[in-house]
PDB file of C-alpha atoms in Angstrom:
ATOM      1  CA  MET A   1      83.245 126.602 107.555  1.00  0.00           C
ATOM      2  CA  GLU A   2      85.832 124.642 105.188  1.00  0.00           C
ATOM      3  CA  ILE A   3      88.068 121.974 106.631  1.00  0.00           C
ATOM      4  CA  ASN A   4      90.806 121.107 103.735  1.00  0.00           C
ATOM      5  CA  LEU A   5      91.454 118.013 105.218  1.00  0.00           C
ATOM      6  CA  LYS A   6      94.059 117.362 101.939  1.00  0.00           C
ATOM      7  CA  GLU A   7      96.222 120.760 103.267  1.00  0.00           C
ATOM      8  CA  GLU A   8      96.237 119.342 106.862  1.00  0.00           C
ATOM      9  CA  VAL A   9      96.926 115.529 105.788  1.00  0.00           C
ATOM     10  CA  LEU A  10      99.551 117.182 103.310  1.00  0.00           C
ATOM     11  CA  LYS A  11     100.860 118.843 106.024  1.00  0.00           C
ATOM     12  CA  ASP A  12     101.894 115.917 107.734  1.00  0.00           C
ATOM     13  CA  GLN A  13     103.084 114.606 105.175  1.00  0.00           C
ATOM     14  CA  ASN A  14     105.637 117.535 103.778  1.00  0.00           C
ATOM     15  CA  LYS A  15     107.088 117.564 107.199  1.00  0.00           C
ATOM     16  CA  ALA A  16     107.843 113.770 107.163  1.00  0.00           C
ATOM     17  CA  ALA A  17     109.848 114.801 104.219  1.00  0.00           C
ATOM     18  CA  ALA A  18     111.167 117.521 105.479  1.00  0.00           C
ATOM     19  CA  PHE A  19     112.919 115.684 107.677  1.00  0.00           C
ATOM     20  CA  ASN A  20     113.376 112.259 105.655  1.00  0.00           C
ATOM     21  CA  ARG A  21     115.783 115.053 103.637  1.00  0.00           C
ATOM     22  CA  LYS A  22     117.732 116.782 106.330  1.00  0.00           C
ATOM     23  CA  LEU A  23     118.538 112.921 107.732  1.00  0.00           C
ATOM     24  CA  PHE A  24     119.823 111.910 104.608  1.00  0.00           C
ATOM     25  CA  GLN A  25     121.790 114.819 104.298  1.00  0.00           C
ATOM     26  CA  ASP A  26     123.698 114.537 107.652  1.00  0.00           C
ATOM     27  CA  SER A  27     124.509 110.749 106.631  1.00  0.00           C
ATOM     28  CA  ARG A  28     125.485 111.575 103.675  1.00  0.00           C
ATOM     29  CA  THR A  29     123.287 108.801 101.972  1.00  0.00           C
ATOM     30  CA  LEU A  30     121.625 109.336  98.099  1.00  0.00           C
ATOM     31  CA  VAL A  31     118.843 109.008  97.982  1.00  0.00           C
ATOM     32  CA  ILE A  32     117.250 107.692  94.479  1.00  0.00           C
ATOM     33  CA  ASN A  33     112.907 107.127  94.886  1.00  0.00           C
ATOM     34  CA  ILE A  34     111.979 104.838  91.844  1.00  0.00           C
ATOM     35  CA  MET A  35     108.271 104.554  90.198  1.00  0.00           C
ATOM     36  CA  SER A  36     106.872 102.927  87.679  1.00  0.00           C
ATOM     37  CA  SER A  37     103.450 101.266  86.729  1.00  0.00           C
ATOM     38  CA  PRO A  38     103.584  97.247  87.617  1.00  0.00           C
ATOM     39  CA  GLY A  39     105.454  94.747  85.941  1.00  0.00           C
ATOM     40  CA  ALA A  40     107.392  97.806  84.402  1.00  0.00           C
ATOM     41  CA  GLY A  41     111.601  96.020  85.524  1.00  0.00           C
ATOM     42  CA  LYS A  42     111.618  97.631  89.398  1.00  0.00           C
ATOM     43  CA  THR A  43     112.802  94.991  90.866  1.00  0.00           C
ATOM     44  CA  THR A  44     115.311  93.317  87.595  1.00  0.00           C
ATOM     45  CA  LEU A  45     116.743  97.151  87.238  1.00  0.00           C
ATOM     46  CA  LEU A  46     117.841  97.059  91.399  1.00  0.00           C
ATOM     47  CA  GLU A  47     119.064  93.736  91.460  1.00  0.00           C
ATOM     48  CA  ALA A  48     121.305  94.335  88.202  1.00  0.00           C
ATOM     49  CA  THR A  49     122.089  97.627  89.954  1.00  0.00           C
ATOM     50  CA  VAL A  50     123.039  96.382  92.923  1.00  0.00           C
ATOM     51  CA  LYS A  51     125.472  93.920  91.148  1.00  0.00           C
ATOM     52  CA  ALA A  52     127.122  96.879  89.522  1.00  0.00           C
ATOM     53  CA  LEU A  53     127.346  98.987  91.718  1.00  0.00           C
ATOM     54  CA  ALA A  54     127.827  96.770  95.474  1.00  0.00           C
ATOM     55  CA  ARG A  55     131.771  96.739  95.156  1.00  0.00           C
ATOM     56  CA  GLU A  56     131.570 100.429  95.569  1.00  0.00           C
ATOM     57  CA  TYR A  57     129.546 101.848  97.825  1.00  0.00           C
ATOM     58  CA  LYS A  58     127.117 100.307 100.729  1.00  0.00           C
ATOM     59  CA  ILE A  59     123.398  99.945  99.395  1.00  0.00           C
ATOM     60  CA  GLY A  60     120.517  99.893 101.531  1.00  0.00           C
ATOM     61  CA  VAL A  61     116.854  99.669  99.909  1.00  0.00           C
ATOM     62  CA  ILE A  62     113.577  99.788 100.911  1.00  0.00           C
ATOM     63  CA  GLU A  63     110.539  97.966  99.486  1.00  0.00           C
ATOM     64  CA  GLY A  64     106.747  99.151  98.508  1.00  0.00           C
ATOM     65  CA  ASP A  65     104.130  96.675  97.820  1.00  0.00           C
ATOM     66  CA  LEU A  66     100.693  96.037  98.932  1.00  0.00           C
ATOM     67  CA  ALA A  67     101.381  92.633  99.965  1.00  0.00           C
ATOM     68  CA  THR A  68     104.522  89.548 100.295  1.00  0.00           C
ATOM     69  CA  GLU A  69     108.183  89.976 100.449  1.00  0.00           C
ATOM     70  CA  ARG A  70     108.881  88.195  97.700  1.00  0.00           C
ATOM     71  CA  ASP A  71     110.902  91.167  95.771  1.00  0.00           C
ATOM     72  CA  ALA A  72     112.490  92.153  99.113  1.00  0.00           C
ATOM     73  CA  ASP A  73     113.628  89.075  99.340  1.00  0.00           C
ATOM     74  CA  ARG A  74     114.846  89.167  95.527  1.00  0.00           C
ATOM     75  CA  LEU A  75     117.323  91.954  96.770  1.00  0.00           C
ATOM     76  CA  ARG A  76     118.165  90.012 100.514  1.00  0.00           C
ATOM     77  CA  ALA A  77     119.656  87.440  98.182  1.00  0.00           C
ATOM     78  CA  LEU A  78     122.176  89.977  96.853  1.00  0.00           C
ATOM     79  CA  GLY A  79     123.263  90.492 100.496  1.00  0.00           C
ATOM     80  CA  VAL A  80     121.605  94.052 100.060  1.00  0.00           C
ATOM     81  CA  ASP A  81     120.119  95.493 103.414  1.00  0.00           C
ATOM     82  CA  THR A  82     116.079  95.555 102.516  1.00  0.00           C
ATOM     83  CA  VAL A  83     112.975  96.554 104.958  1.00  0.00           C
ATOM     84  CA  GLN A  84     109.736  95.605 103.484  1.00  0.00           C
ATOM     85  CA  ILE A  85     106.712  97.906 103.522  1.00  0.00           C
ATOM     86  CA  ASN A  86     103.264  96.871 102.428  1.00  0.00           C
ATOM     87  CA  THR A  87     100.473  98.933 102.140  1.00  0.00           C
ATOM     88  CA  VAL A  88      98.261  96.197 102.744  1.00  0.00           C
ATOM     89  CA  GLY A  89      96.236  98.238  99.471  1.00  0.00           C
ATOM     90  CA  GLY A  90      97.381 101.463  99.273  1.00  0.00           C
ATOM     91  CA  CYS A  91      98.852 102.728  95.924  1.00  0.00           C
ATOM     92  CA  HIS A  92     101.773 104.606  97.387  1.00  0.00           C
ATOM     93  CA  LEU A  93     104.245 105.245 100.388  1.00  0.00           C
ATOM     94  CA  ASP A  94     104.172 108.664 102.144  1.00  0.00           C
ATOM     95  CA  ALA A  95     107.154 109.890 104.018  1.00  0.00           C
ATOM     96  CA  ARG A  96     105.983 109.143 107.461  1.00  0.00           C
ATOM     97  CA  MET A  97     106.449 105.680 106.564  1.00  0.00           C
ATOM     98  CA  ILE A  98     109.625 105.983 105.126  1.00  0.00           C
ATOM     99  CA  ALA A  99     110.514 107.747 107.923  1.00  0.00           C
ATOM    100  CA  LYS A 100     109.451 105.136 110.474  1.00  0.00           C
ATOM    101  CA  LYS A 101     111.428 102.449 108.830  1.00  0.00           C
ATOM    102  CA  LEU A 102     115.348 104.072 108.830  1.00  0.00           C
ATOM    103  CA  PRO A 103     116.114 103.463 111.976  1.00  0.00           C
ATOM    104  CA  GLU A 104     116.584 100.120 110.663  1.00  0.00           C
ATOM    105  CA  PHE A 105     118.686 101.447 108.350  1.00  0.00           C
ATOM    106  CA  ASP A 106     122.641 102.580 110.002  1.00  0.00           C
ATOM    107  CA  LEU A 107     122.889 105.627 107.338  1.00  0.00           C
ATOM    108  CA  GLU A 108     125.721 106.832 107.995  1.00  0.00           C
ATOM    109  CA  LYS A 109     127.408 103.798 106.579  1.00  0.00           C
ATOM    110  CA  THR A 110     124.883 103.921 103.783  1.00  0.00           C
ATOM    111  CA  ASP A 111     126.023 105.214 100.351  1.00  0.00           C
ATOM    112  CA  ILE A 112     122.821 104.498  98.829  1.00  0.00           C
ATOM    113  CA  LEU A 113     119.297 104.036  99.328  1.00  0.00           C
ATOM    114  CA  PHE A 114     116.857 103.049  96.541  1.00  0.00           C
ATOM    115  CA  ILE A 115     112.693 103.472  97.480  1.00  0.00           C
ATOM    116  CA  GLU A 116     111.568 100.801  95.347  1.00  0.00           C
ATOM    117  CA  ASN A 117     107.804 102.436  95.471  1.00  0.00           C
ATOM    118  CA  ILE A 118     104.308 101.253  94.942  1.00  0.00           C
ATOM    119  CA  GLY A 119     103.764 100.457  91.388  1.00  0.00           C
ATOM    120  CA  ASN A 120     101.371 103.085  89.982  1.00  0.00           C
ATOM    121  CA  LEU A 121     101.573 106.271  87.826  1.00  0.00           C
ATOM    122  CA  VAL A 122      99.304 108.382  89.845  1.00  0.00           C
ATOM    123  CA  CYS A 123      99.452 108.728  93.540  1.00  0.00           C
ATOM    124  CA  PRO A 124     103.291 108.105  93.547  1.00  0.00           C
ATOM    125  CA  SER A 125     103.827 111.095  92.484  1.00  0.00           C
ATOM    126  CA  GLY A 126     102.671 113.740  94.322  1.00  0.00           C
ATOM    127  CA  TYR A 127     103.858 112.219  97.010  1.00  0.00           C
ATOM    128  CA  ASP A 128     108.295 113.965  98.577  1.00  0.00           C
ATOM    129  CA  LEU A 129     110.171 111.647 100.762  1.00  0.00           C
ATOM    130  CA  GLY A 130     112.725 113.488 101.237  1.00  0.00           C
ATOM    131  CA  GLN A 131     114.777 111.935  98.437  1.00  0.00           C
ATOM    132  CA  HIS A 132     117.066 113.354  95.942  1.00  0.00           C
ATOM    133  CA  PHE A 133     115.761 112.503  92.790  1.00  0.00           C
ATOM    134  CA  LYS A 134     113.029 111.166  91.516  1.00  0.00           C
ATOM    135  CA  VAL A 135     113.319 108.300  88.349  1.00  0.00           C
ATOM    136  CA  VAL A 136     110.773 106.806  86.609  1.00  0.00           C
ATOM    137  CA  VAL A 137     110.917 103.432  84.744  1.00  0.00           C
ATOM    138  CA  LEU A 138     107.965 102.817  81.438  1.00  0.00           C
ATOM    139  CA  SER A 139     109.194  99.530  80.188  1.00  0.00           C
ATOM    140  CA  VAL A 140     108.198  99.473  76.002  1.00  0.00           C
ATOM    141  CA  PRO A 141     105.705  97.082  76.365  1.00  0.00           C
ATOM    142  CA  GLU A 142     103.475  99.427  77.893  1.00  0.00           C
ATOM    143  CA  GLY A 143     103.949 101.755  74.956  1.00  0.00           C
ATOM    144  CA  ASN A 144     104.076 105.254  73.958  1.00  0.00           C
ATOM    145  CA  ASP A 145     100.910 106.772  75.156  1.00  0.00           C
ATOM    146  CA  LYS A 146     101.404 106.063  79.098  1.00  0.00           C
ATOM    147  CA  ILE A 147     103.574 109.086  79.248  1.00  0.00           C
ATOM    148  CA  PRO A 148     101.248 111.343  77.445  1.00  0.00           C
ATOM    149  CA  LYS A 149      98.224 110.118  79.264  1.00  0.00           C
ATOM    150  CA  TYR A 150     100.547 110.622  82.764  1.00  0.00           C
ATOM    151  CA  PRO A 151     101.963 114.030  82.091  1.00  0.00           C
ATOM    152  CA  ILE A 152     102.073 114.452  86.445  1.00  0.00           C
ATOM    153  CA  MET A 153     104.282 111.538  86.976  1.00  0.00           C
ATOM    154  CA  PHE A 154     106.193 112.295  83.929  1.00  0.00           C
ATOM    155  CA  ARG A 155     106.667 116.457  84.781  1.00  0.00           C
ATOM    156  CA  ARG A 156     108.056 115.556  88.671  1.00  0.00           C
ATOM    157  CA  THR A 157     110.029 113.045  87.652  1.00  0.00           C
ATOM    158  CA  ASP A 158     113.885 113.903  87.038  1.00  0.00           C
ATOM    159  CA  MET A 159     114.813 111.330  84.941  1.00  0.00           C
ATOM    160  CA  THR A 160     112.780 108.280  82.569  1.00  0.00           C
ATOM    161  CA  LEU A 161     113.714 105.151  82.097  1.00  0.00           C
ATOM    162  CA  ILE A 162     112.886 103.206  79.176  1.00  0.00           C
ATOM    163  CA  ASN A 163     113.355  99.058  80.052  1.00  0.00           C
ATOM    164  CA  LYS A 164     113.261  96.434  78.668  1.00  0.00           C
ATOM    165  CA  ILE A 165     114.848  97.892  75.295  1.00  0.00           C
ATOM    166  CA  ASP A 166     115.583  93.990  74.564  1.00  0.00           C
ATOM    167  CA  LEU A 167     112.306  93.818  72.858  1.00  0.00           C
ATOM    168  CA  LEU A 168     111.977  95.977  70.772  1.00  0.00           C
ATOM    169  CA  PRO A 169     112.262  94.333  67.689  1.00  0.00           C
ATOM    170  CA  TYR A 170     108.763  92.847  69.354  1.00  0.00           C
ATOM    171  CA  VAL A 171     106.397  95.817  70.165  1.00  0.00           C
ATOM    172  CA  PRO A 172     105.941  98.499  68.202  1.00  0.00           C
ATOM    173  CA  PHE A 173     107.432 101.800  70.554  1.00  0.00           C
ATOM    174  CA  ASN A 174     109.620 104.099  68.718  1.00  0.00           C
ATOM    175  CA  LEU A 175     112.169 105.482  71.618  1.00  0.00           C
ATOM    176  CA  VAL A 176     112.336 108.722  69.107  1.00  0.00           C
ATOM    177  CA  GLU A 177     108.766 109.638  69.933  1.00  0.00           C
ATOM    178  CA  ALA A 178     109.220 108.925  72.979  1.00  0.00           C
ATOM    179  CA  ALA A 179     111.895 111.395  74.291  1.00  0.00           C
ATOM    180  CA  GLU A 180     109.697 114.019  72.265  1.00  0.00           C
ATOM    181  CA  ASP A 181     106.959 113.148  74.246  1.00  0.00           C
ATOM    182  CA  LEU A 182     109.104 113.880  77.228  1.00  0.00           C
ATOM    183  CA  LYS A 183     110.417 116.633  76.862  1.00  0.00           C
ATOM    184  CA  SER A 184     107.312 118.390  75.997  1.00  0.00           C
ATOM    185  CA  ILE A 185     106.365 118.254  79.383  1.00  0.00           C
ATOM    186  CA  ASN A 186     109.832 117.628  80.976  1.00  0.00           C
ATOM    187  CA  PRO A 187     112.894 119.403  79.308  1.00  0.00           C
ATOM    188  CA  GLU A 188     115.214 119.314  81.977  1.00  0.00           C
ATOM    189  CA  ALA A 189     114.209 115.501  83.040  1.00  0.00           C
ATOM    190  CA  LEU A 190     117.227 112.815  81.199  1.00  0.00           C
ATOM    191  CA  PHE A 191     116.429 110.128  79.388  1.00  0.00           C
ATOM    192  CA  LYS A 192     117.698 106.784  79.385  1.00  0.00           C
ATOM    193  CA  PRO A 193     116.936 103.552  77.504  1.00  0.00           C
ATOM    194  CA  VAL A 194     118.069 100.135  78.852  1.00  0.00           C
ATOM    195  CA  SER A 195     118.096  96.393  79.119  1.00  0.00           C
ATOM    196  CA  ALA A 196     117.869  95.849  82.714  1.00  0.00           C
ATOM    197  CA  LEU A 197     117.655  91.959  82.403  1.00  0.00           C
ATOM    198  CA  THR A 198     120.545  91.792  79.289  1.00  0.00           C
ATOM    199  CA  GLY A 199     122.770  94.926  80.442  1.00  0.00           C
ATOM    200  CA  ASP A 200     122.394  96.559  77.017  1.00  0.00           C
ATOM    201  CA  ARG A 201     123.048 100.445  78.003  1.00  0.00           C
ATOM    202  CA  MET A 202     122.696 100.317  82.353  1.00  0.00           C
ATOM    203  CA  GLY A 203     126.273 101.741  82.585  1.00  0.00           C
ATOM    204  CA  GLU A 204     124.701 105.056  81.368  1.00  0.00           C
ATOM    205  CA  TRP A 205     121.664 104.391  84.991  1.00  0.00           C
ATOM    206  CA  THR A 206     124.931 103.555  86.682  1.00  0.00           C
ATOM    207  CA  GLY A 207     127.086 105.694  85.714  1.00  0.00           C
ATOM    208  CA  TRP A 208     125.013 108.153  85.945  1.00  0.00           C
ATOM    209  CA  ILE A 209     124.429 107.010  89.734  1.00  0.00           C
ATOM    210  CA  ARG A 210     128.066 107.530  90.409  1.00  0.00           C
ATOM    211  CA  GLU A 211     128.542 110.413  89.378  1.00  0.00           C
ATOM    212  CA  VAL A 212     125.307 112.148  91.399  1.00  0.00           C
ATOM    213  CA  TYR A 213     126.590 110.428  94.293  1.00  0.00           C
ATOM    214  CA  HIS A 214     130.362 111.477  93.985  1.00  0.00           C
ATOM    215  CA  THR A 215     129.549 115.019  92.585  1.00  0.00           C
ATOM    216  CA  CYS A 216     126.304 115.591  95.856  1.00  0.00           C
ATOM    217  CA  LEU A 217     127.148 113.386  98.858  1.00  0.00           C
ATOM    218  CA  ALA A 218     131.196 112.532  97.880  1.00  0.00           C
ATOM    219  CA  ARG A 219     132.341 110.989 102.199  1.00  0.00           C
TER     220      ARG A 219
END
């Protein structure tokens, strides 16, 4: 008799994702799951995003890392309710981890919840956290080969942010090629180049957040 352990594990995971999704919908909290490889600039992106949106929305963050609370502390310094999850070696967050941390937020008063996933272009893509949108951050120093080499991650995203465009004069990255690669595997995904460090084109990202919030979840 063959026992499919993966199916049973994911069954519990998917139940937790459905639980989270209903909770987010009932509280009218927009939830965005941000994924990337290590060092792509997720935390810097969130810092810039918080600075741009904090006067309009009550923002919370779940911060995922293998160890330390260094990124969480950077966001707390901006006055953002931030809860840390340390996986101690785990390569992704799952819906059960998220569900355990949600009681630490007042979701009824939280407009937007960002989940910063573990830095990894493989494992996080396979786990539904109950979020409304998945966003992948790819930084230009990583090169043009990442989208074709990690197609599952980019196939499951709603948006790809190309970060660190301030470095384009110094590294061999082709935005047109990246856009074409993304379109070939995920024609529906949005493609937005930004620099979280300098603020260049960040308005396109924050404008999208405003749009989806007010279209789908305005209180």
